[in-house]
mmCIF file of C-alpha atoms in Angstrom:
data_model
loop_
_atom_site.group_PDB
_atom_site.id
_atom_site.type_symbol
_atom_site.label_atom_id
_atom_site.label_comp_id
_atom_site.label_asym_id
_atom_site.label_seq_id
_atom_site.Cartn_x
_atom_site.Cartn_y
_atom_site.Cartn_z
ATOM 1 C CA MET A 1 -56.666 -96.984 -12.991
ATOM 2 C CA PRO A 2 -54.460 -98.474 -15.721
ATOM 3 C CA HIS A 3 -56.053 -99.875 -18.849
ATOM 4 C CA ALA A 4 -56.304 -103.690 -18.657
ATOM 5 C CA ARG A 5 -54.930 -104.281 -22.174
ATOM 6 C CA ALA A 6 -52.010 -101.925 -21.529
ATOM 7 C CA GLU A 7 -51.195 -103.801 -18.332
ATOM 8 C CA ALA A 8 -51.288 -107.131 -20.175
ATOM 9 C CA ILE A 9 -48.875 -105.770 -22.792
ATOM 10 C CA LYS A 10 -46.617 -104.444 -20.018
ATOM 11 C CA THR A 11 -46.556 -107.944 -18.510
ATOM 12 C CA GLU A 12 -45.385 -109.295 -21.868
ATOM 13 C CA GLY A 13 -42.687 -106.617 -21.890
ATOM 14 C CA ASN A 14 -41.591 -107.646 -18.399
ATOM 15 C CA ALA A 15 -41.112 -111.229 -19.602
ATOM 16 C CA PHE A 16 -38.954 -110.029 -22.501
ATOM 17 C CA PHE A 17 -36.947 -107.856 -20.098
ATOM 18 C CA LYS A 18 -36.282 -110.789 -17.763
ATOM 19 C CA ASN A 19 -35.033 -112.825 -20.739
ATOM 20 C CA GLY A 20 -32.716 -110.037 -21.882
ATOM 21 C CA SER A 21 -34.786 -109.313 -25.006
ATOM 22 C CA TYR A 22 -34.661 -105.575 -24.440
ATOM 23 C CA ALA A 23 -35.681 -104.427 -27.930
ATOM 24 C CA ALA A 24 -38.780 -106.632 -27.804
ATOM 25 C CA ALA A 25 -39.553 -105.344 -24.312
ATOM 26 C CA ILE A 26 -39.305 -101.742 -25.525
ATOM 27 C CA GLU A 27 -41.863 -102.490 -28.253
ATOM 28 C CA LYS A 28 -44.265 -103.814 -25.622
ATOM 29 C CA TYR A 29 -43.745 -100.905 -23.235
ATOM 30 C CA ASP A 30 -44.226 -98.411 -26.069
ATOM 31 C CA ALA A 31 -47.410 -100.224 -27.119
ATOM 32 C CA ALA A 32 -48.724 -100.100 -23.555
ATOM 33 C CA SER A 33 -47.868 -96.406 -23.362
ATOM 34 C CA ALA A 34 -49.701 -95.755 -26.634
ATOM 35 C CA ILE A 35 -52.843 -97.269 -25.089
ATOM 36 C CA ASP A 36 -52.507 -95.411 -21.785
ATOM 37 C CA PRO A 37 -49.910 -92.612 -21.803
ATOM 38 C CA THR A 38 -50.834 -91.590 -18.240
ATOM 39 C CA VAL A 39 -48.981 -94.551 -16.683
ATOM 40 C CA PRO A 40 -45.348 -93.528 -16.119
ATOM 41 C CA ALA A 41 -44.107 -97.063 -15.442
ATOM 42 C CA TYR A 42 -44.371 -98.021 -19.117
ATOM 43 C CA GLN A 43 -41.827 -95.432 -20.228
ATOM 44 C CA SER A 44 -39.762 -95.951 -17.072
ATOM 45 C CA ASN A 45 -39.445 -99.613 -18.020
ATOM 46 C CA ALA A 46 -38.579 -98.649 -21.597
ATOM 47 C CA ALA A 47 -35.872 -96.352 -20.224
ATOM 48 C CA ALA A 48 -34.441 -99.264 -18.243
ATOM 49 C CA CYS A 49 -34.281 -101.291 -21.463
ATOM 50 C CA TRP A 50 -32.540 -98.484 -23.319
ATOM 51 C CA GLU A 51 -30.023 -98.346 -20.474
ATOM 52 C CA LYS A 52 -29.320 -102.074 -20.878
ATOM 53 C CA LEU A 53 -28.734 -101.406 -24.599
ATOM 54 C CA ALA A 54 -26.448 -98.462 -23.719
ATOM 55 C CA ASN A 55 -28.584 -96.140 -25.862
ATOM 56 C CA TYR A 56 -28.604 -93.153 -23.550
ATOM 57 C CA PRO A 57 -30.266 -90.603 -25.848
ATOM 58 C CA GLN A 58 -33.234 -92.972 -26.194
ATOM 59 C CA MET A 59 -33.143 -93.607 -22.452
ATOM 60 C CA GLU A 60 -33.336 -89.865 -21.897
ATOM 61 C CA ALA A 61 -36.315 -89.559 -24.260
ATOM 62 C CA ALA A 62 -38.175 -92.387 -22.498
ATOM 63 C CA ALA A 63 -37.425 -90.889 -19.082
ATOM 64 C CA ARG A 64 -38.770 -87.520 -20.216
ATOM 65 C CA LYS A 65 -41.967 -89.210 -21.438
ATOM 66 C CA CYS A 66 -42.206 -90.945 -18.070
ATOM 67 C CA ILE A 67 -41.952 -87.617 -16.240
ATOM 68 C CA SER A 68 -44.500 -86.069 -18.608
ATOM 69 C CA ALA A 69 -46.926 -88.869 -17.751
ATOM 70 C CA ASP A 70 -46.591 -88.198 -14.012
ATOM 71 C CA LYS A 71 -44.415 -85.419 -12.640
ATOM 72 C CA LYS A 72 -44.563 -87.044 -9.183
ATOM 73 C CA PHE A 73 -43.119 -90.394 -10.324
ATOM 74 C CA VAL A 74 -39.678 -90.086 -8.737
ATOM 75 C CA LYS A 75 -38.129 -93.003 -10.611
ATOM 76 C CA GLY A 76 -38.528 -91.029 -13.846
ATOM 77 C CA TYR A 77 -36.129 -88.378 -12.565
ATOM 78 C CA PHE A 78 -33.627 -91.060 -11.547
ATOM 79 C CA ARG A 79 -33.819 -92.616 -15.020
ATOM 80 C CA LEU A 80 -33.357 -89.189 -16.601
ATOM 81 C CA ALA A 81 -30.378 -88.407 -14.374
ATOM 82 C CA THR A 82 -28.785 -91.756 -15.232
ATOM 83 C CA ALA A 83 -29.177 -91.102 -18.960
ATOM 84 C CA LEU A 84 -27.744 -87.608 -18.645
ATOM 85 C CA LYS A 85 -24.793 -88.862 -16.586
ATOM 86 C CA HIS A 86 -23.924 -91.399 -19.276
ATOM 87 C CA GLN A 87 -24.058 -88.600 -21.846
ATOM 88 C CA ASN A 88 -21.683 -86.588 -19.639
ATOM 89 C CA ASP A 89 -24.231 -83.811 -19.070
ATOM 90 C CA LEU A 90 -23.512 -83.574 -15.379
ATOM 91 C CA THR A 91 -25.170 -80.197 -14.839
ATOM 92 C CA ALA A 92 -28.478 -81.494 -16.222
ATOM 93 C CA CYS A 93 -27.967 -84.747 -14.304
ATOM 94 C CA VAL A 94 -27.782 -82.880 -11.003
ATOM 95 C CA LYS A 95 -30.803 -80.774 -11.951
ATOM 96 C CA ALA A 96 -32.819 -83.923 -12.697
ATOM 97 C CA LEU A 97 -31.855 -85.395 -9.317
ATOM 98 C CA GLU A 98 -32.779 -82.164 -7.544
ATOM 99 C CA SER A 99 -36.139 -82.151 -9.334
ATOM 100 C CA GLY A 100 -36.778 -85.707 -8.208
ATOM 101 C CA LEU A 101 -35.843 -84.880 -4.636
ATOM 102 C CA SER A 102 -38.174 -81.876 -4.607
ATOM 103 C CA VAL A 103 -41.067 -84.187 -5.514
ATOM 104 C CA GLN A 104 -40.594 -86.087 -2.270
ATOM 105 C CA ALA A 105 -40.023 -82.965 -0.135
#
């Protein structure tokens, strides 16, 4: 079960995200992840922010942290594939998608 304080911080991050304050949202998601690194959604949300900022290496790093938190969280593989596609690493992009699909199989 997620840590209550981490969830409260994530909620703050969600508000920043909705307002387009992506850097502030990333700070909140990273803070939530520092409290409870087992919740993949925190780094998945950070990855979404990095995508909005077009910082694909940071998006990739956040997606990898997301997958490390929970290897069965399929959205992490999608975020990773998106980051890799934007970095023109299509071979790794396909591999990330295949890994995500194998989770659901």
